[in-house]
CSV table of N, CA and C in Angstrom, one decimal:
chain,number,residue,atom,x,y,z
U,1,MET,N,0.8,-1.2,0.0
U,1,MET,CA,0.0,0.0,0.0
U,1,MET,C,0.9,1.3,0.0
U,2,ARG,N,1.9,1.2,0.8
U,2,ARG,CA,2.8,2.4,0.9
U,2,ARG,C,3.5,2.6,-0.5
U,3,GLN,N,3.8,1.5,-1.2
U,3,GLN,CA,4.4,1.6,-2.5
U,3,GLN,C,3.5,2.3,-3.5
U,4,PHE,N,2.2,1.9,-3.4
U,4,PHE,CA,1.3,2.4,-4.4
U,4,PHE,C,0.8,3.8,-4.0
U,5,TYR,N,0.5,4.1,-2.8
U,5,TYR,CA,-0.1,5.3,-2.3
U,5,TYR,C,0.8,6.3,-1.6
U,6,GLY,N,2.0,5.8,-1.3
U,6,GLY,CA,3.0,6.6,-0.5
U,6,GLY,C,3.4,7.9,-1.1
U,7,ARG,N,3.4,8.1,-2.4
U,7,ARG,CA,3.8,9.4,-3.0
U,7,ARG,C,2.6,10.4,-3.1
U,8,SER,N,1.4,10.0,-2.7
U,8,SER,CA,0.3,10.8,-2.7
U,8,SER,C,0.4,12.0,-1.8
U,9,ALA,N,-0.1,13.2,-2.2
U,9,ALA,CA,-0.1,14.3,-1.3
U,9,ALA,C,-1.0,14.1,-0.1
U,10,HIS,N,-1.8,13.1,-0.2
U,10,HIS,CA,-2.8,12.8,0.9
U,10,HIS,C,-2.4,11.5,1.6
U,11,TRP,N,-1.1,11.1,1.6
U,11,TRP,CA,-0.6,9.9,2.2
U,11,TRP,C,-1.0,9.8,3.7
U,12,ASP,N,-0.9,10.9,4.4
U,12,ASP,CA,-1.2,10.9,5.8
U,12,ASP,C,-2.6,10.4,6.1
U,13,ALA,N,-3.6,10.8,5.3
U,13,ALA,CA,-4.9,10.4,5.5
U,13,ALA,C,-5.1,8.9,5.2
U,14,VAL,N,-4.4,8.5,4.1
U,14,VAL,CA,-4.5,7.1,3.7
U,14,VAL,C,-3.8,6.2,4.7
U,15,SER,N,-2.7,6.6,5.2
U,15,SER,CA,-1.9,5.9,6.2
U,15,SER,C,-2.7,5.8,7.5
U,16,GLU,N,-3.4,6.8,7.9
U,16,GLU,CA,-4.2,6.7,9.1
U,16,GLU,C,-5.3,5.6,9.0
U,17,VAL,N,-6.0,5.6,7.8
U,17,VAL,CA,-7.0,4.6,7.6
U,17,VAL,C,-6.4,3.2,7.6
U,18,LEU,N,-5.3,3.0,6.9
U,18,LEU,CA,-4.6,1.7,6.8
U,18,LEU,C,-4.1,1.3,8.2
U,19,GLY,N,-3.7,2.2,9.0
U,19,GLY,CA,-3.2,1.9,10.4
U,19,GLY,C,-4.3,1.4,11.2
U,20,ALA,N,-5.5,2.0,11.1
U,20,ALA,CA,-6.7,1.6,11.9
U,20,ALA,C,-7.1,0.2,11.5
U,21,VAL,N,-7.0,-0.1,10.2
U,21,VAL,CA,-7.4,-1.4,9.7
U,21,VAL,C,-6.3,-2.4,10.2
U,22,SER,N,-5.1,-2.1,10.1
U,22,SER,CA,-4.0,-3.0,10.5
U,22,SER,C,-4.2,-3.3,12.0
U,23,ASP,N,-4.5,-2.3,12.8
U,23,ASP,CA,-4.7,-2.5,14.2
U,23,ASP,C,-5.9,-3.5,14.5
U,24,ALA,N,-6.9,-3.4,13.6
U,24,ALA,CA,-8.1,-4.3,13.8
U,24,ALA,C,-7.7,-5.7,13.7
U,25,PHE,N,-6.6,-6.1,12.9
U,25,PHE,CA,-6.2,-7.4,12.7
U,25,PHE,C,-5.7,-8.0,14.0
U,26,ASP,N,-5.2,-7.1,14.9
U,26,ASP,CA,-4.7,-7.5,16.2
U,26,ASP,C,-5.8,-7.9,17.2
U,27,VAL,N,-7.0,-7.4,16.9
U,27,VAL,CA,-8.2,-7.6,17.8
U,27,VAL,C,-9.1,-8.7,17.3
U,28,SER,N,-9.2,-8.9,16.0
U,28,SER,CA,-10.1,-9.9,15.4
U,28,SER,C,-9.6,-10.4,14.1
U,29,ASP,N,-10.1,-11.6,13.8
U,29,ASP,CA,-9.8,-12.1,12.4
U,29,ASP,C,-11.1,-12.4,11.7
U,30,HIS,N,-12.2,-11.8,12.2
U,30,HIS,CA,-13.5,-12.0,11.6
U,30,HIS,C,-13.7,-10.9,10.5
U,31,VAL,N,-14.1,-11.3,9.3
U,31,VAL,CA,-14.3,-10.4,8.2
U,31,VAL,C,-15.3,-9.3,8.6
U,32,ALA,N,-16.3,-9.6,9.3
U,32,ALA,CA,-17.3,-8.6,9.6
U,32,ALA,C,-16.7,-7.5,10.5
U,33,ASP,N,-15.9,-7.9,11.5
U,33,ASP,CA,-15.2,-6.9,12.3
U,33,ASP,C,-14.2,-6.0,11.5
U,34,LEU,N,-13.5,-6.6,10.6
U,34,LEU,CA,-12.5,-5.9,9.8
U,34,LEU,C,-13.3,-5.0,8.8
U,35,ALA,N,-14.4,-5.4,8.3
U,35,ALA,CA,-15.1,-4.6,7.3
U,35,ALA,C,-15.7,-3.4,8.1
U,36,LYS,N,-16.2,-3.6,9.3
U,36,LYS,CA,-16.8,-2.5,10.1
U,36,LYS,C,-15.6,-1.5,10.4
U,37,MET,N,-14.5,-2.0,10.8
U,37,MET,CA,-13.4,-1.1,11.2
U,37,MET,C,-12.9,-0.3,10.0
U,38,SER,N,-12.8,-1.0,8.8
U,38,SER,CA,-12.3,-0.3,7.7
U,38,SER,C,-13.2,0.8,7.2
U,39,THR,N,-14.5,0.5,7.3
U,39,THR,CA,-15.5,1.5,6.9
U,39,THR,C,-15.6,2.6,7.8
U,40,THR,N,-15.5,2.3,9.1
U,40,THR,CA,-15.5,3.4,10.1
U,40,THR,C,-14.2,4.3,10.0
U,41,ALA,N,-13.1,3.7,9.8
U,41,ALA,CA,-11.9,4.4,9.6
U,41,ALA,C,-11.9,5.4,8.4
U,42,LEU,N,-12.5,4.9,7.3
U,42,LEU,CA,-12.6,5.7,6.1
U,42,LEU,C,-13.6,6.9,6.4
U,43,LEU,N,-14.7,6.5,7.0
U,43,LEU,CA,-15.7,7.6,7.2
U,43,LEU,C,-15.2,8.6,8.2
U,44,THR,N,-14.4,8.2,9.2
U,44,THR,CA,-13.8,9.1,10.2
U,44,THR,C,-12.9,10.0,9.5
U,45,ALA,N,-12.1,9.5,8.5
U,45,ALA,CA,-11.2,10.3,7.8
U,45,ALA,C,-11.9,11.4,7.0
U,46,LEU,N,-13.1,11.1,6.6
U,46,LEU,CA,-13.9,12.1,5.8
U,46,LEU,C,-14.7,13.0,6.7
U,47,GLY,N,-14.6,12.9,8.0
U,47,GLY,CA,-15.2,13.8,8.9
U,47,GLY,C,-16.5,13.3,9.5
U,48,TRP,N,-16.9,12.1,9.3
U,48,TRP,CA,-18.1,11.5,9.8
U,48,TRP,C,-17.9,11.3,11.3
U,49,SER,N,-19.0,11.6,12.1
U,49,SER,CA,-18.9,11.4,13.5
U,49,SER,C,-20.2,10.6,14.0
U,50,GLY,N,-20.7,9.8,13.2
U,50,GLY,CA,-21.9,9.1,13.5
U,50,GLY,C,-21.6,7.9,14.5
U,51,GLU,N,-22.7,7.1,14.7
U,51,GLU,CA,-22.6,6.0,15.6
U,51,GLU,C,-22.8,4.7,14.8
U,52,VAL,N,-22.0,3.7,15.1
U,52,VAL,CA,-22.1,2.4,14.4
U,52,VAL,C,-23.0,1.5,15.3
U,53,ILE,N,-24.0,0.9,14.7
U,53,ILE,CA,-24.9,0.0,15.4
U,53,ILE,C,-24.9,-1.3,14.7
U,54,ASP,N,-24.6,-2.4,15.4
U,54,ASP,CA,-24.6,-3.7,14.8
U,54,ASP,C,-26.1,-4.1,14.5
U,55,SER,N,-26.3,-4.5,13.3
U,55,SER,CA,-27.7,-4.9,12.9
U,55,SER,C,-28.3,-6.0,13.8
U,56,SER,N,-27.4,-6.8,14.4
U,56,SER,CA,-27.9,-7.8,15.3
U,56,SER,C,-28.6,-7.2,16.5
U,57,GLN,N,-28.4,-6.0,16.8
U,57,GLN,CA,-29.0,-5.3,18.0
U,57,GLN,C,-30.3,-4.7,17.6
U,58,ILE,N,-30.7,-4.8,16.4
U,58,ILE,CA,-32.0,-4.1,16.0
U,58,ILE,C,-33.0,-5.2,15.5
U,59,PRO,N,-34.2,-5.2,16.1
U,59,PRO,CA,-35.2,-6.2,15.7
U,59,PRO,C,-35.6,-5.9,14.2
U,60,ALA,N,-35.6,-6.9,13.4
U,60,ALA,CA,-35.9,-6.8,12.0
U,60,ALA,C,-36.5,-8.1,11.5
U,61,ARG,N,-37.4,-7.9,10.5
U,61,ARG,CA,-38.1,-9.1,9.9
U,61,ARG,C,-37.1,-9.8,9.0
U,62,PRO,N,-37.4,-11.1,8.7
U,62,PRO,CA,-36.5,-11.8,7.7
U,62,PRO,C,-36.9,-11.3,6.3
U,63,GLY,N,-36.0,-11.7,5.4
U,63,GLY,CA,-36.2,-11.3,4.0
U,63,GLY,C,-35.4,-10.0,3.8
U,64,ARG,N,-34.7,-10.0,2.6
U,64,ARG,CA,-33.7,-9.0,2.4
U,64,ARG,C,-34.3,-7.6,2.4
U,65,SER,N,-35.3,-7.3,1.7
U,65,SER,CA,-35.9,-6.0,1.6
U,65,SER,C,-36.6,-5.6,2.9
U,66,ASP,N,-37.3,-6.5,3.5
U,66,ASP,CA,-38.0,-6.2,4.7
U,66,ASP,C,-36.9,-5.8,5.8
U,67,ARG,N,-35.9,-6.7,5.9
U,67,ARG,CA,-34.8,-6.4,6.9
U,67,ARG,C,-34.2,-5.1,6.7
U,68,LEU,N,-33.8,-4.8,5.4
U,68,LEU,CA,-33.1,-3.5,5.2
U,68,LEU,C,-34.0,-2.3,5.5
U,69,ALA,N,-35.3,-2.4,5.2
U,69,ALA,CA,-36.2,-1.4,5.5
U,69,ALA,C,-36.4,-1.2,7.0
U,70,ASP,N,-36.4,-2.3,7.7
U,70,ASP,CA,-36.5,-2.2,9.2
U,70,ASP,C,-35.3,-1.6,9.8
U,71,LEU,N,-34.1,-2.0,9.3
U,71,LEU,CA,-32.9,-1.4,9.8
U,71,LEU,C,-32.8,0.1,9.5
U,72,ALA,N,-33.2,0.5,8.3
U,72,ALA,CA,-33.2,1.9,7.9
U,72,ALA,C,-34.2,2.7,8.8
U,73,ALA,N,-35.4,2.1,9.0
U,73,ALA,CA,-36.3,2.8,9.9
U,73,ALA,C,-35.8,3.0,11.3
U,74,ALA,N,-35.2,1.9,11.8
U,74,ALA,CA,-34.8,1.9,13.2
U,74,ALA,C,-33.6,2.9,13.5
U,75,THR,N,-32.9,3.2,12.4
U,75,THR,CA,-31.8,4.1,12.5
U,75,THR,C,-32.1,5.6,12.1
U,76,GLY,N,-33.4,5.8,11.8
U,76,GLY,CA,-33.9,7.1,11.5
U,76,GLY,C,-33.4,7.6,10.1
U,77,SER,N,-33.2,6.6,9.2
U,77,SER,CA,-32.8,7.0,7.8
U,77,SER,C,-33.8,7.8,7.1
U,78,THR,N,-33.3,8.8,6.3
U,78,THR,CA,-34.2,9.6,5.5
U,78,THR,C,-34.2,9.1,4.1
U,79,GLY,N,-33.4,8.1,3.8
U,79,GLY,CA,-33.4,7.5,2.4
U,79,GLY,C,-32.5,6.3,2.5
U,80,TYR,N,-32.7,5.4,1.5
U,80,TYR,CA,-31.9,4.2,1.4
U,80,TYR,C,-31.2,4.2,0.1
U,81,LEU,N,-29.8,4.3,0.1
U,81,LEU,CA,-29.0,4.4,-1.1
U,81,LEU,C,-28.8,3.0,-1.6
U,82,CYS,N,-29.2,2.7,-2.8
U,82,CYS,CA,-29.1,1.4,-3.4
U,82,CYS,C,-28.2,1.4,-4.6
U,83,GLY,N,-27.2,0.6,-4.5
U,83,GLY,CA,-26.2,0.5,-5.6
U,83,GLY,C,-26.8,-0.4,-6.8
U,84,THR,N,-26.0,-0.5,-7.8
U,84,THR,CA,-26.5,-1.2,-9.0
U,84,THR,C,-26.7,-2.7,-8.7
U,85,GLY,N,-25.9,-3.3,-7.8
U,85,GLY,CA,-26.2,-4.7,-7.5
U,85,GLY,C,-27.5,-4.9,-6.8
U,86,GLY,N,-27.9,-4.0,-5.9
U,86,GLY,CA,-29.2,-4.1,-5.2
U,86,GLY,C,-30.4,-3.9,-6.1
U,87,LEU,N,-30.2,-3.2,-7.2
U,87,LEU,CA,-31.3,-3.0,-8.2
U,87,LEU,C,-31.9,-4.2,-8.6
U,88,ARG,N,-31.1,-5.3,-8.7
U,88,ARG,CA,-31.6,-6.6,-9.2
U,88,ARG,C,-32.6,-7.3,-8.2
U,89,TYR,N,-32.5,-7.0,-6.9
U,89,TYR,CA,-33.3,-7.7,-6.0
U,89,TYR,C,-34.1,-6.9,-5.0
U,90,LEU,N,-33.8,-5.6,-4.9
U,90,LEU,CA,-34.5,-4.8,-3.9
U,90,LEU,C,-36.0,-4.6,-4.2
U,91,ASP,N,-36.8,-4.9,-3.2
U,91,ASP,CA,-38.3,-4.6,-3.3
U,91,ASP,C,-38.5,-3.3,-2.6
U,92,ALA,N,-38.9,-2.3,-3.2
U,92,ALA,CA,-39.1,-0.9,-2.6
U,92,ALA,C,-40.3,-0.8,-1.7
U,93,ARG,N,-41.2,-1.8,-1.8
U,93,ARG,CA,-42.5,-1.7,-1.1
U,93,ARG,C,-42.3,-1.6,0.5
U,94,PRO,N,-41.4,-2.3,1.1
U,94,PRO,CA,-41.2,-2.1,2.5
U,94,PRO,C,-40.7,-0.7,2.9
U,95,PHE,N,-39.9,-0.2,2.0
U,95,PHE,CA,-39.3,1.2,2.2
U,95,PHE,C,-40.5,2.2,2.1
U,96,ASP,N,-41.3,2.0,1.0
U,96,ASP,CA,-42.4,2.9,0.8
U,96,ASP,C,-43.3,2.9,2.0
U,97,ALA,N,-43.6,1.7,2.6
U,97,ALA,CA,-44.5,1.6,3.7
U,97,ALA,C,-43.9,2.3,5.0
U,98,ALA,N,-42.6,2.3,5.0
U,98,ALA,CA,-41.9,3.0,6.2
U,98,ALA,C,-41.6,4.5,5.9
U,99,GLY,N,-42.0,5.0,4.7
U,99,GLY,CA,-41.8,6.4,4.3
U,99,GLY,C,-40.4,6.7,4.0
U,100,ILE,N,-39.6,5.7,3.6
U,100,ILE,CA,-38.2,5.9,3.3
U,100,ILE,C,-38.0,5.7,1.8
U,101,PRO,N,-37.6,6.8,1.1
U,101,PRO,CA,-37.4,6.7,-0.3
U,101,PRO,C,-36.1,5.9,-0.6
U,102,VAL,N,-36.2,5.1,-1.7
U,102,VAL,CA,-35.0,4.4,-2.2
U,102,VAL,C,-34.4,5.2,-3.2
U,103,LEU,N,-33.1,5.5,-3.0
U,103,LEU,CA,-32.3,6.4,-3.9
U,103,LEU,C,-31.4,5.5,-4.7
U,104,PHE,N,-31.5,5.4,-5.9
U,104,PHE,CA,-30.7,4.5,-6.8
U,104,PHE,C,-29.4,5.2,-7.1
U,105,PHE,N,-28.3,4.6,-6.8
U,105,PHE,CA,-27.0,5.2,-7.1
U,105,PHE,C,-26.4,4.7,-8.4
U,106,HIS,N,-26.1,5.7,-9.2
U,106,HIS,CA,-25.4,5.4,-10.5
U,106,HIS,C,-24.2,6.4,-10.5
U,107,THR,N,-23.1,5.9,-10.9
U,107,THR,CA,-21.9,6.8,-11.0
U,107,THR,C,-22.1,7.9,-12.1
U,108,PRO,N,-21.7,9.1,-11.8
U,108,PRO,CA,-21.8,10.2,-12.8
U,108,PRO,C,-21.1,9.9,-14.1
U,109,VAL,N,-21.6,10.5,-15.1
U,109,VAL,CA,-21.0,10.3,-16.4
U,109,VAL,C,-19.8,11.2,-16.7
U,110,ASN,N,-19.6,12.3,-15.9
U,110,ASN,CA,-18.6,13.3,-16.1
U,110,ASN,C,-17.2,12.6,-16.1
U,111,THR,N,-16.6,12.4,-17.2
U,111,THR,CA,-15.3,11.7,-17.3
U,111,THR,C,-14.2,12.7,-17.1
U,112,ASN,N,-14.4,14.0,-16.9
U,112,ASN,CA,-13.3,14.9,-16.6
U,112,ASN,C,-13.0,14.9,-15.1
U,113,ASP,N,-13.9,14.4,-14.3
U,113,ASP,CA,-13.8,14.4,-12.8
U,113,ASP,C,-12.9,13.2,-12.4
U,114,PRO,N,-11.8,13.4,-11.8
U,114,PRO,CA,-10.9,12.3,-11.4
U,114,PRO,C,-11.6,11.3,-10.4
U,115,LEU,N,-12.5,11.8,-9.6
U,115,LEU,CA,-13.2,10.8,-8.7
U,115,LEU,C,-14.0,9.8,-9.4
U,116,TRP,N,-14.8,10.3,-10.4
U,116,TRP,CA,-15.7,9.4,-11.1
U,116,TRP,C,-15.2,8.8,-12.4
U,117,HIS,N,-14.1,9.3,-12.9
U,117,HIS,CA,-13.6,8.9,-14.2
U,117,HIS,C,-13.5,7.4,-14.4
U,118,ARG,N,-12.9,6.7,-13.4
U,118,ARG,CA,-12.8,5.2,-13.4
U,118,ARG,C,-13.4,4.6,-12.2
U,119,SER,N,-14.5,5.2,-11.7
U,119,SER,CA,-15.1,4.8,-10.4
U,119,SER,C,-15.5,3.3,-10.3
U,120,ARG,N,-15.8,2.7,-11.4
U,120,ARG,CA,-16.1,1.3,-11.3
U,120,ARG,C,-14.9,0.4,-11.1
U,121,ARG,N,-13.7,1.0,-11.3
U,121,ARG,CA,-12.5,0.1,-11.2
U,121,ARG,C,-11.6,0.6,-10.1
U,122,ILE,N,-12.0,1.6,-9.3
U,122,ILE,CA,-11.1,2.1,-8.2
U,122,ILE,C,-11.6,1.8,-6.9
U,123,SER,N,-10.8,2.0,-5.9
U,123,SER,CA,-11.1,1.8,-4.5
U,123,SER,C,-11.3,3.1,-3.8
U,124,SER,N,-11.9,3.0,-2.6
U,124,SER,CA,-12.1,4.2,-1.8
U,124,SER,C,-10.7,4.8,-1.4
U,125,LEU,N,-9.7,3.9,-1.2
U,125,LEU,CA,-8.4,4.4,-0.9
U,125,LEU,C,-7.8,5.2,-2.0
U,126,TRP,N,-8.0,4.8,-3.3
U,126,TRP,CA,-7.5,5.5,-4.4
U,126,TRP,C,-8.1,6.9,-4.4
U,127,ALA,N,-9.5,7.0,-4.2
U,127,ALA,CA,-10.1,8.3,-4.2
U,127,ALA,C,-9.6,9.2,-3.1
U,128,LEU,N,-9.4,8.6,-1.9
U,128,LEU,CA,-8.8,9.3,-0.8
U,128,LEU,C,-7.4,9.9,-1.1
U,129,SER,N,-6.6,9.0,-1.7
U,129,SER,CA,-5.2,9.4,-2.0
U,129,SER,C,-5.2,10.5,-3.1
U,130,LYS,N,-6.1,10.4,-4.1
U,130,LYS,CA,-6.1,11.3,-5.2
U,130,LYS,C,-6.6,12.7,-4.9
U,131,ILE,N,-7.7,12.8,-4.2
U,131,ILE,CA,-8.3,14.1,-4.0
U,131,ILE,C,-8.3,14.5,-2.5
U,132,GLY,N,-8.0,13.6,-1.6
U,132,GLY,CA,-7.9,14.0,-0.2
U,132,GLY,C,-9.3,13.9,0.5
U,133,PRO,N,-9.2,13.8,1.9
U,133,PRO,CA,-10.4,13.6,2.6
U,133,PRO,C,-11.5,14.7,2.5
U,134,ARG,N,-11.0,16.0,2.6
U,134,ARG,CA,-12.0,17.1,2.5
U,134,ARG,C,-12.7,17.1,1.2
U,135,GLU,N,-11.9,17.0,0.1
U,135,GLU,CA,-12.6,17.1,-1.2
U,135,GLU,C,-13.4,15.9,-1.5
U,136,LEU,N,-13.0,14.7,-1.1
U,136,LEU,CA,-13.8,13.5,-1.3
U,136,LEU,C,-15.1,13.6,-0.5
U,137,ALA,N,-15.1,14.1,0.7
U,137,ALA,CA,-16.3,14.3,1.5
U,137,ALA,C,-17.2,15.3,0.8
U,138,ASN,N,-16.6,16.4,0.3
U,138,ASN,CA,-17.4,17.4,-0.5
U,138,ASN,C,-18.0,16.9,-1.7
U,139,GLN,N,-17.3,16.1,-2.5
U,139,GLN,CA,-17.8,15.6,-3.7
U,139,GLN,C,-18.9,14.5,-3.5
U,140,LEU,N,-18.7,13.7,-2.4
U,140,LEU,CA,-19.8,12.8,-2.1
U,140,LEU,C,-21.0,13.5,-1.6
U,141,ALA,N,-20.8,14.5,-0.8
U,141,ALA,CA,-22.0,15.3,-0.3
U,141,ALA,C,-22.8,15.9,-1.5
U,142,VAL,N,-22.0,16.5,-2.5
U,142,VAL,CA,-22.7,17.1,-3.6
U,142,VAL,C,-23.5,16.0,-4.4
U,143,HIS,N,-22.9,14.9,-4.6
U,143,HIS,CA,-23.5,13.8,-5.3
U,143,HIS,C,-24.8,13.3,-4.5
U,144,ARG,N,-24.6,13.2,-3.2
U,144,ARG,CA,-25.8,12.8,-2.4
U,144,ARG,C,-26.9,13.9,-2.5
U,145,ASP,N,-26.6,15.1,-2.4
U,145,ASP,CA,-27.6,16.2,-2.4
U,145,ASP,C,-28.3,16.3,-3.7
U,146,THR,N,-27.6,16.0,-4.8
U,146,THR,CA,-28.3,16.1,-6.1
U,146,THR,C,-29.2,14.9,-6.4
U,147,HIS,N,-29.0,13.8,-5.6
U,147,HIS,CA,-29.9,12.6,-5.8
U,147,HIS,C,-30.9,12.4,-4.7
U,148,ARG,N,-31.1,13.4,-3.8
U,148,ARG,CA,-32.2,13.3,-2.9
U,148,ARG,C,-33.5,13.5,-3.6
U,149,PRO,N,-34.6,12.9,-3.0
U,149,PRO,CA,-35.9,13.1,-3.6
U,149,PRO,C,-36.3,14.6,-3.7
U,150,GLY,N,-36.7,15.1,-4.8
U,150,GLY,CA,-37.1,16.5,-5.0
U,150,GLY,C,-36.0,17.4,-5.4
U,151,ALA,N,-34.7,16.8,-5.4
U,151,ALA,CA,-33.6,17.7,-5.8
U,151,ALA,C,-33.6,17.8,-7.3
U,152,HIS,N,-33.2,19.0,-7.8
U,152,HIS,CA,-33.1,19.2,-9.2
U,152,HIS,C,-31.7,19.1,-9.7
U,153,THR,N,-31.5,18.3,-10.7
U,153,THR,CA,-30.1,18.1,-11.2
U,153,THR,C,-29.9,18.9,-12.4
């Protein structure tokens, strides 16, 4: 990782995320724990200060879409961001019943923007190293805000 990202102007931010993930290996070897730690470390680098709640702590119905809608409702979500993989199976009815709009995520077509230029083939660490935590957070916020229900693009 240092060899690939070490020359980045944003190496300090990347190194901090990698350090947190590396430390997680000392505590657990469960994929779920490592995934949670890596996601939390990246979000923290972007300025997020939310709370992580394990889904096992939240009562939810069985079934993919019902469960996701229950989890979204229990956490006070104002929308559910669904990627292209989820488009194949997500049933929006449980979300509609909970008053939670499903927001379908598609990468922008703007090929001049380094964040989205090769977004289907890059990692979050690449984006962090390329444009830094502040700009990455800003661009993600802009993308989020333009895809909220009622937003005009």
